[in-house]
Amino acid sequence: MSEHRAPASSSAADSQPEGIRLQKVLSRAGVASRRAAEGMITQGRIEVDGEVVTELGRRVDPQTSVIHVDGSRVVVNEDVQHLLLNKPQGILCSMSDDKGRPCIGDYLRERDGKLFHVGRLDVDTEGLLLITNDGELAHRLMHPSYQVLKTYLAEVPGPIAKDLGKQLRSGVQLEDGPVKVDKFRLVDVNEGRALVEVVLHEGRKHVVRRMLEQVGHPVRRLVRTAIDEVKLTSERPGAIRKLDRKEVGALYRAVGM
Ligand code: URA
């Protein structure tokens, strides 16, 4: 569990007459009905600010309390947003552009809250981009020390040598240092073109394109399909969806929050 949590302070929480009952907060967050949430509390499955809470009278502040259910973070602050944008090809990964070029900010203008994108995709890369207003989560997801896995599908010219996966797993030298994939999979081969899936835990600029170019397969199309357990499903380009509770929990777990 994270060392960044607020210190456990049952006396502070107990003396918060204006707080909201924990079971109500849990049911509002969609964890369970109020009655079922009470059962979860008495079974010791709920932590508030790093402390297991078993008493039913506990009140919490949903704006500031860090709540875990069975060890998974549940976001109870209704102002915190976690979204997925299927970034279309040809769209800049910035919230605004002084030259008026189309950018992802165009897709988010109508939404409230100070949203920002988690990392970047090249203008020509499509696919999964996380959008949030949780600064600490975004910071950690982008930080190389957490080694969050990202999955890409790349269309490249074939044929694909039998040992390409081995080569990419053992490492390819780029001008700013070596890069390795965690996983490689040949997905499809069709008339001189191949579709390959690579999973890596790093995020240097153009890293997938540079790596595949280096091994003789310049990328023709690149799509990010997953970050950790969050996957692009059937969202059309430009579509935005809210992450579900499991996906949000997985992201927080991946970065120790
Ligand atoms: N690697 C790339 O080459 N481009 C991206 O947009 C992301 C990873």
JSON list of C-alpha atoms in Angstrom, two decimals, residues 17-189:
[
{"chain": "A", "resi": 17, "resn": "PRO", "atom": "CA", "xyz": [-19.91, 14.93, 12.55]},
{"chain": "A", "resi": 18, "resn": "GLU", "atom": "CA", "xyz": [-20.39, 16.35, 9.07]},
{"chain": "A", "resi": 19, "resn": "GLY", "atom": "CA", "xyz": [-18.92, 13.30, 7.29]},
{"chain": "A", "resi": 20, "resn": "ILE", "atom": "CA", "xyz": [-21.06, 10.83, 5.35]},
{"chain": "A", "resi": 21, "resn": "ARG", "atom": "CA", "xyz": [-21.60, 7.28, 6.58]},
{"chain": "A", "resi": 22, "resn": "LEU", "atom": "CA", "xyz": [-19.11, 4.91, 5.01]},
{"chain": "A", "resi": 23, "resn": "GLN", "atom": "CA", "xyz": [-21.80, 2.47, 3.85]},
{"chain": "A", "resi": 24, "resn": "LYS", "atom": "CA", "xyz": [-23.59, 5.29, 2.04]},
{"chain": "A", "resi": 25, "resn": "VAL", "atom": "CA", "xyz": [-20.38, 6.44, 0.36]},
{"chain": "A", "resi": 26, "resn": "LEU", "atom": "CA", "xyz": [-19.66, 2.88, -0.77]},
{"chain": "A", "resi": 27, "resn": "SER", "atom": "CA", "xyz": [-23.12, 2.37, -2.15]},
{"chain": "A", "resi": 28, "resn": "ARG", "atom": "CA", "xyz": [-23.01, 5.71, -3.99]},
{"chain": "A", "resi": 29, "resn": "ALA", "atom": "CA", "xyz": [-19.73, 4.62, -5.57]},
{"chain": "A", "resi": 30, "resn": "GLY", "atom": "CA", "xyz": [-21.50, 1.49, -6.86]},
{"chain": "A", "resi": 31, "resn": "VAL", "atom": "CA", "xyz": [-19.60, -0.95, -4.64]},
{"chain": "A", "resi": 32, "resn": "ALA", "atom": "CA", "xyz": [-22.70, -2.61, -3.17]},
{"chain": "A", "resi": 33, "resn": "SER", "atom": "CA", "xyz": [-26.09, -1.80, -1.74]},
{"chain": "A", "resi": 34, "resn": "ARG", "atom": "CA", "xyz": [-25.99, -0.01, 1.61]},
{"chain": "A", "resi": 35, "resn": "ARG", "atom": "CA", "xyz": [-26.94, -3.20, 3.43]},
{"chain": "A", "resi": 36, "resn": "ALA", "atom": "CA", "xyz": [-24.27, -5.26, 1.62]},
{"chain": "A", "resi": 37, "resn": "ALA", "atom": "CA", "xyz": [-21.71, -2.51, 2.25]},
{"chain": "A", "resi": 38, "resn": "GLU", "atom": "CA", "xyz": [-22.46, -2.78, 5.98]},
{"chain": "A", "resi": 39, "resn": "GLY", "atom": "CA", "xyz": [-21.66, -6.48, 5.76]},
{"chain": "A", "resi": 40, "resn": "MET", "atom": "CA", "xyz": [-18.39, -5.71, 3.99]},
{"chain": "A", "resi": 41, "resn": "ILE", "atom": "CA", "xyz": [-17.45, -3.23, 6.71]},
{"chain": "A", "resi": 42, "resn": "THR", "atom": "CA", "xyz": [-18.09, -5.66, 9.57]},
{"chain": "A", "resi": 43, "resn": "GLN", "atom": "CA", "xyz": [-16.14, -8.35, 7.69]},
{"chain": "A", "resi": 44, "resn": "GLY", "atom": "CA", "xyz": [-13.09, -6.04, 7.71]},
{"chain": "A", "resi": 45, "resn": "ARG", "atom": "CA", "xyz": [-12.96, -5.67, 3.93]},
{"chain": "A", "resi": 46, "resn": "ILE", "atom": "CA", "xyz": [-12.85, -1.87, 3.88]},
{"chain": "A", "resi": 47, "resn": "GLU", "atom": "CA", "xyz": [-9.87, 0.38, 4.57]},
{"chain": "A", "resi": 48, "resn": "VAL", "atom": "CA", "xyz": [-10.10, 4.11, 5.06]},
{"chain": "A", "resi": 49, "resn": "ASP", "atom": "CA", "xyz": [-6.85, 6.05, 4.83]},
{"chain": "A", "resi": 50, "resn": "GLY", "atom": "CA", "xyz": [-4.83, 2.90, 5.39]},
{"chain": "A", "resi": 51, "resn": "GLU", "atom": "CA", "xyz": [-6.82, 1.66, 8.39]},
{"chain": "A", "resi": 52, "resn": "VAL", "atom": "CA", "xyz": [-9.30, -1.24, 8.37]},
{"chain": "A", "resi": 53, "resn": "VAL", "atom": "CA", "xyz": [-12.66, 0.05, 9.57]},
{"chain": "A", "resi": 54, "resn": "THR", "atom": "CA", "xyz": [-15.13, -2.39, 11.11]},
{"chain": "A", "resi": 55, "resn": "GLU", "atom": "CA", "xyz": [-17.51, -0.10, 12.93]},
{"chain": "A", "resi": 56, "resn": "LEU", "atom": "CA", "xyz": [-20.72, 0.88, 11.16]},
{"chain": "A", "resi": 57, "resn": "GLY", "atom": "CA", "xyz": [-20.91, 4.40, 12.53]},
{"chain": "A", "resi": 58, "resn": "ARG", "atom": "CA", "xyz": [-17.83, 5.59, 10.69]},
{"chain": "A", "resi": 59, "resn": "ARG", "atom": "CA", "xyz": [-18.28, 8.80, 8.70]},
{"chain": "A", "resi": 60, "resn": "VAL", "atom": "CA", "xyz": [-15.89, 9.85, 5.96]},
{"chain": "A", "resi": 61, "resn": "ASP", "atom": "CA", "xyz": [-15.28, 12.79, 3.67]},
{"chain": "A", "resi": 62, "resn": "PRO", "atom": "CA", "xyz": [-15.61, 11.50, 0.09]},
{"chain": "A", "resi": 63, "resn": "GLN", "atom": "CA", "xyz": [-13.51, 14.43, -1.18]},
{"chain": "A", "resi": 64, "resn": "THR", "atom": "CA", "xyz": [-10.42, 13.40, 0.77]},
{"chain": "A", "resi": 65, "resn": "SER", "atom": "CA", "xyz": [-10.77, 9.82, 2.05]},
{"chain": "A", "resi": 66, "resn": "VAL", "atom": "CA", "xyz": [-8.71, 7.11, 0.40]},
{"chain": "A", "resi": 67, "resn": "ILE", "atom": "CA", "xyz": [-10.84, 3.98, 0.40]},
{"chain": "A", "resi": 68, "resn": "HIS", "atom": "CA", "xyz": [-9.84, 0.43, -0.51]},
{"chain": "A", "resi": 69, "resn": "VAL", "atom": "CA", "xyz": [-12.26, -2.47, -0.85]},
{"chain": "A", "resi": 70, "resn": "ASP", "atom": "CA", "xyz": [-10.62, -5.89, -0.64]},
{"chain": "A", "resi": 71, "resn": "GLY", "atom": "CA", "xyz": [-7.31, -4.13, -1.27]},
{"chain": "A", "resi": 72, "resn": "SER", "atom": "CA", "xyz": [-8.48, -2.31, -4.42]},
{"chain": "A", "resi": 73, "resn": "ARG", "atom": "CA", "xyz": [-8.80, 1.45, -4.49]},
{"chain": "A", "resi": 74, "resn": "VAL", "atom": "CA", "xyz": [-12.35, 2.71, -4.99]},
{"chain": "A", "resi": 75, "resn": "VAL", "atom": "CA", "xyz": [-12.66, 6.34, -5.96]},
{"chain": "A", "resi": 76, "resn": "VAL", "atom": "CA", "xyz": [-15.51, 7.87, -3.97]},
{"chain": "A", "resi": 77, "resn": "ASN", "atom": "CA", "xyz": [-14.84, 11.48, -4.86]},
{"chain": "A", "resi": 78, "resn": "GLU", "atom": "CA", "xyz": [-17.39, 12.18, -7.57]},
{"chain": "A", "resi": 79, "resn": "ASP", "atom": "CA", "xyz": [-15.22, 15.02, -8.94]},
{"chain": "A", "resi": 80, "resn": "VAL", "atom": "CA", "xyz": [-12.41, 12.68, -9.92]},
{"chain": "A", "resi": 81, "resn": "GLN", "atom": "CA", "xyz": [-12.66, 11.45, -13.49]},
{"chain": "A", "resi": 82, "resn": "HIS", "atom": "CA", "xyz": [-10.99, 8.57, -15.30]},
{"chain": "A", "resi": 83, "resn": "LEU", "atom": "CA", "xyz": [-11.71, 8.45, -19.01]},
{"chain": "A", "resi": 84, "resn": "LEU", "atom": "CA", "xyz": [-10.45, 6.64, -22.06]},
{"chain": "A", "resi": 85, "resn": "LEU", "atom": "CA", "xyz": [-10.25, 8.41, -25.43]},
{"chain": "A", "resi": 86, "resn": "ASN", "atom": "CA", "xyz": [-9.75, 6.43, -28.60]},
{"chain": "A", "resi": 87, "resn": "LYS", "atom": "CA", "xyz": [-7.44, 8.98, -30.15]},
{"chain": "A", "resi": 88, "resn": "PRO", "atom": "CA", "xyz": [-7.92, 9.18, -33.90]},
{"chain": "A", "resi": 89, "resn": "GLN", "atom": "CA", "xyz": [-4.98, 9.24, -36.28]},
{"chain": "A", "resi": 90, "resn": "GLY", "atom": "CA", "xyz": [-3.84, 12.75, -37.30]},
{"chain": "A", "resi": 91, "resn": "ILE", "atom": "CA", "xyz": [-4.87, 14.41, -34.02]},
{"chain": "A", "resi": 92, "resn": "LEU", "atom": "CA", "xyz": [-2.25, 16.17, -31.91]},
{"chain": "A", "resi": 93, "resn": "CYS", "atom": "CA", "xyz": [-1.85, 14.97, -28.36]},
{"chain": "A", "resi": 94, "resn": "SER", "atom": "CA", "xyz": [-2.27, 18.35, -26.69]},
{"chain": "A", "resi": 95, "resn": "MET", "atom": "CA", "xyz": [-5.12, 20.20, -25.02]},
{"chain": "A", "resi": 96, "resn": "SER", "atom": "CA", "xyz": [-4.84, 23.18, -27.39]},
{"chain": "A", "resi": 97, "resn": "ASP", "atom": "CA", "xyz": [-2.81, 24.16, -30.41]},
{"chain": "A", "resi": 98, "resn": "ASP", "atom": "CA", "xyz": [-1.76, 27.71, -31.19]},
{"chain": "A", "resi": 99, "resn": "LYS", "atom": "CA", "xyz": [-1.71, 26.89, -34.91]},
{"chain": "A", "resi": 100, "resn": "GLY", "atom": "CA", "xyz": [-5.31, 25.70, -34.77]},
{"chain": "A", "resi": 101, "resn": "ARG", "atom": "CA", "xyz": [-4.50, 22.12, -35.70]},
{"chain": "A", "resi": 102, "resn": "PRO", "atom": "CA", "xyz": [-6.95, 19.46, -34.50]},
{"chain": "A", "resi": 103, "resn": "CYS", "atom": "CA", "xyz": [-5.97, 18.23, -31.04]},
{"chain": "A", "resi": 104, "resn": "ILE", "atom": "CA", "xyz": [-7.43, 16.04, -28.32]},
{"chain": "A", "resi": 105, "resn": "GLY", "atom": "CA", "xyz": [-8.56, 19.17, -26.42]},
{"chain": "A", "resi": 106, "resn": "ASP", "atom": "CA", "xyz": [-11.25, 19.47, -29.13]},
{"chain": "A", "resi": 107, "resn": "TYR", "atom": "CA", "xyz": [-12.78, 16.22, -27.82]},
{"chain": "A", "resi": 108, "resn": "LEU", "atom": "CA", "xyz": [-12.78, 17.33, -24.19]},
{"chain": "A", "resi": 109, "resn": "ARG", "atom": "CA", "xyz": [-13.97, 20.93, -24.33]},
{"chain": "A", "resi": 110, "resn": "GLU", "atom": "CA", "xyz": [-17.52, 20.20, -23.25]},
{"chain": "A", "resi": 111, "resn": "ARG", "atom": "CA", "xyz": [-16.38, 18.33, -20.14]},
{"chain": "A", "resi": 112, "resn": "ASP", "atom": "CA", "xyz": [-16.03, 19.85, -16.71]},
{"chain": "A", "resi": 113, "resn": "GLY", "atom": "CA", "xyz": [-12.93, 19.56, -14.61]},
{"chain": "A", "resi": 114, "resn": "LYS", "atom": "CA", "xyz": [-9.29, 20.20, -15.26]},
{"chain": "A", "resi": 115, "resn": "LEU", "atom": "CA", "xyz": [-8.69, 17.15, -17.37]},
{"chain": "A", "resi": 116, "resn": "PHE", "atom": "CA", "xyz": [-5.36, 16.20, -18.83]},
{"chain": "A", "resi": 117, "resn": "HIS", "atom": "CA", "xyz": [-3.97, 13.35, -20.87]},
{"chain": "A", "resi": 118, "resn": "VAL", "atom": "CA", "xyz": [-1.69, 10.73, -19.36]},
{"chain": "A", "resi": 119, "resn": "GLY", "atom": "CA", "xyz": [1.40, 10.72, -21.54]},
{"chain": "A", "resi": 120, "resn": "ARG", "atom": "CA", "xyz": [1.36, 11.19, -25.29]},
{"chain": "A", "resi": 121, "resn": "LEU", "atom": "CA", "xyz": [0.78, 9.40, -28.53]},
{"chain": "A", "resi": 122, "resn": "ASP", "atom": "CA", "xyz": [2.37, 10.59, -31.79]},
{"chain": "A", "resi": 123, "resn": "VAL", "atom": "CA", "xyz": [0.09, 12.52, -34.07]},
{"chain": "A", "resi": 124, "resn": "ASP", "atom": "CA", "xyz": [-0.10, 9.49, -36.37]},
{"chain": "A", "resi": 125, "resn": "THR", "atom": "CA", "xyz": [-0.60, 6.95, -33.60]},
{"chain": "A", "resi": 126, "resn": "GLU", "atom": "CA", "xyz": [-4.15, 5.97, -32.73]},
{"chain": "A", "resi": 127, "resn": "GLY", "atom": "CA", "xyz": [-5.77, 4.35, -29.79]},
{"chain": "A", "resi": 128, "resn": "LEU", "atom": "CA", "xyz": [-6.00, 4.33, -26.05]},
{"chain": "A", "resi": 129, "resn": "LEU", "atom": "CA", "xyz": [-5.25, 7.55, -24.26]},
{"chain": "A", "resi": 130, "resn": "LEU", "atom": "CA", "xyz": [-6.12, 7.93, -20.59]},
{"chain": "A", "resi": 131, "resn": "ILE", "atom": "CA", "xyz": [-7.62, 11.22, -19.49]},
{"chain": "A", "resi": 132, "resn": "THR", "atom": "CA", "xyz": [-7.99, 12.16, -15.83]},
{"chain": "A", "resi": 133, "resn": "ASN", "atom": "CA", "xyz": [-7.91, 14.99, -13.33]},
{"chain": "A", "resi": 134, "resn": "ASP", "atom": "CA", "xyz": [-6.09, 12.88, -10.73]},
{"chain": "A", "resi": 135, "resn": "GLY", "atom": "CA", "xyz": [-2.62, 14.41, -10.87]},
{"chain": "A", "resi": 136, "resn": "GLU", "atom": "CA", "xyz": [-0.87, 11.89, -8.65]},
{"chain": "A", "resi": 137, "resn": "LEU", "atom": "CA", "xyz": [-2.25, 8.92, -10.59]},
{"chain": "A", "resi": 138, "resn": "ALA", "atom": "CA", "xyz": [-1.27, 10.50, -13.92]},
{"chain": "A", "resi": 139, "resn": "HIS", "atom": "CA", "xyz": [2.20, 11.34, -12.66]},
{"chain": "A", "resi": 140, "resn": "ARG", "atom": "CA", "xyz": [2.82, 7.79, -11.48]},
{"chain": "A", "resi": 141, "resn": "LEU", "atom": "CA", "xyz": [1.41, 6.17, -14.63]},
{"chain": "A", "resi": 142, "resn": "MET", "atom": "CA", "xyz": [3.88, 8.21, -16.67]},
{"chain": "A", "resi": 143, "resn": "HIS", "atom": "CA", "xyz": [6.82, 7.64, -14.35]},
{"chain": "A", "resi": 144, "resn": "PRO", "atom": "CA", "xyz": [9.22, 4.96, -15.66]},
{"chain": "A", "resi": 145, "resn": "SER", "atom": "CA", "xyz": [9.81, 3.54, -12.17]},
{"chain": "A", "resi": 146, "resn": "TYR", "atom": "CA", "xyz": [6.31, 2.02, -12.06]},
{"chain": "A", "resi": 147, "resn": "GLN", "atom": "CA", "xyz": [6.90, 0.12, -15.32]},
{"chain": "A", "resi": 148, "resn": "VAL", "atom": "CA", "xyz": [3.26, 0.23, -16.38]},
{"chain": "A", "resi": 149, "resn": "LEU", "atom": "CA", "xyz": [2.73, -2.06, -19.38]},
{"chain": "A", "resi": 150, "resn": "LYS", "atom": "CA", "xyz": [1.46, -0.62, -22.65]},
{"chain": "A", "resi": 151, "resn": "THR", "atom": "CA", "xyz": [0.31, -2.74, -25.57]},
{"chain": "A", "resi": 152, "resn": "TYR", "atom": "CA", "xyz": [0.57, -1.67, -29.23]},
{"chain": "A", "resi": 153, "resn": "LEU", "atom": "CA", "xyz": [-0.55, -3.22, -32.49]},
{"chain": "A", "resi": 154, "resn": "ALA", "atom": "CA", "xyz": [1.70, -2.29, -35.38]},
{"chain": "A", "resi": 155, "resn": "GLU", "atom": "CA", "xyz": [1.20, -2.89, -39.06]},
{"chain": "A", "resi": 156, "resn": "VAL", "atom": "CA", "xyz": [4.59, -3.46, -40.69]},
{"chain": "A", "resi": 157, "resn": "PRO", "atom": "CA", "xyz": [5.94, -4.85, -43.94]},
{"chain": "A", "resi": 158, "resn": "GLY", "atom": "CA", "xyz": [6.54, -8.61, -43.84]},
{"chain": "A", "resi": 159, "resn": "PRO", "atom": "CA", "xyz": [7.78, -11.23, -43.94]},
{"chain": "A", "resi": 160, "resn": "ILE", "atom": "CA", "xyz": [8.58, -11.56, -40.24]},
{"chain": "A", "resi": 161, "resn": "ALA", "atom": "CA", "xyz": [11.72, -13.51, -39.35]},
{"chain": "A", "resi": 162, "resn": "LYS", "atom": "CA", "xyz": [11.14, -16.42, -36.97]},
{"chain": "A", "resi": 163, "resn": "ASP", "atom": "CA", "xyz": [13.43, -14.93, -34.36]},
{"chain": "A", "resi": 164, "resn": "LEU", "atom": "CA", "xyz": [12.02, -11.37, -34.39]},
{"chain": "A", "resi": 165, "resn": "GLY", "atom": "CA", "xyz": [10.29, -11.86, -31.03]},
{"chain": "A", "resi": 166, "resn": "LYS", "atom": "CA", "xyz": [13.50, -13.17, -29.48]},
{"chain": "A", "resi": 167, "resn": "GLN", "atom": "CA", "xyz": [15.45, -10.24, -30.90]},
{"chain": "A", "resi": 168, "resn": "LEU", "atom": "CA", "xyz": [12.97, -7.68, -29.53]},
{"chain": "A", "resi": 169, "resn": "ARG", "atom": "CA", "xyz": [12.82, -9.39, -26.13]},
{"chain": "A", "resi": 170, "resn": "SER", "atom": "CA", "xyz": [16.59, -9.41, -25.80]},
{"chain": "A", "resi": 171, "resn": "GLY", "atom": "CA", "xyz": [16.86, -5.73, -26.76]},
{"chain": "A", "resi": 172, "resn": "VAL", "atom": "CA", "xyz": [17.45, -3.39, -29.66]},
{"chain": "A", "resi": 173, "resn": "GLN", "atom": "CA", "xyz": [19.97, -0.55, -29.58]},
{"chain": "A", "resi": 174, "resn": "LEU", "atom": "CA", "xyz": [18.48, 2.90, -30.25]},
{"chain": "A", "resi": 175, "resn": "GLU", "atom": "CA", "xyz": [20.40, 6.19, -30.35]},
{"chain": "A", "resi": 176, "resn": "ASP", "atom": "CA", "xyz": [19.19, 7.07, -26.82]},
{"chain": "A", "resi": 177, "resn": "GLY", "atom": "CA", "xyz": [19.80, 3.61, -25.36]},
{"chain": "A", "resi": 178, "resn": "PRO", "atom": "CA", "xyz": [18.50, 0.07, -25.64]},
{"chain": "A", "resi": 179, "resn": "VAL", "atom": "CA", "xyz": [14.84, -0.93, -25.64]},
{"chain": "A", "resi": 180, "resn": "LYS", "atom": "CA", "xyz": [13.28, -4.35, -24.99]},
{"chain": "A", "resi": 181, "resn": "VAL", "atom": "CA", "xyz": [9.77, -5.59, -25.31]},
{"chain": "A", "resi": 182, "resn": "ASP", "atom": "CA", "xyz": [8.14, -7.54, -22.49]},
{"chain": "A", "resi": 183, "resn": "LYS", "atom": "CA", "xyz": [6.03, -9.51, -24.95]},
{"chain": "A", "resi": 184, "resn": "PHE", "atom": "CA", "xyz": [5.84, -10.00, -28.71]},
{"chain": "A", "resi": 185, "resn": "ARG", "atom": "CA", "xyz": [3.17, -11.71, -30.78]},
{"chain": "A", "resi": 186, "resn": "LEU", "atom": "CA", "xyz": [2.72, -12.12, -34.51]},
{"chain": "A", "resi": 187, "resn": "VAL", "atom": "CA", "xyz": [-1.01, -11.52, -34.92]},
{"chain": "A", "resi": 188, "resn": "ASP", "atom": "CA", "xyz": [-1.51, -11.84, -38.66]},
{"chain": "A", "resi": 189, "resn": "VAL", "atom": "CA", "xyz": [0.35, -11.96, -41.99]}
]
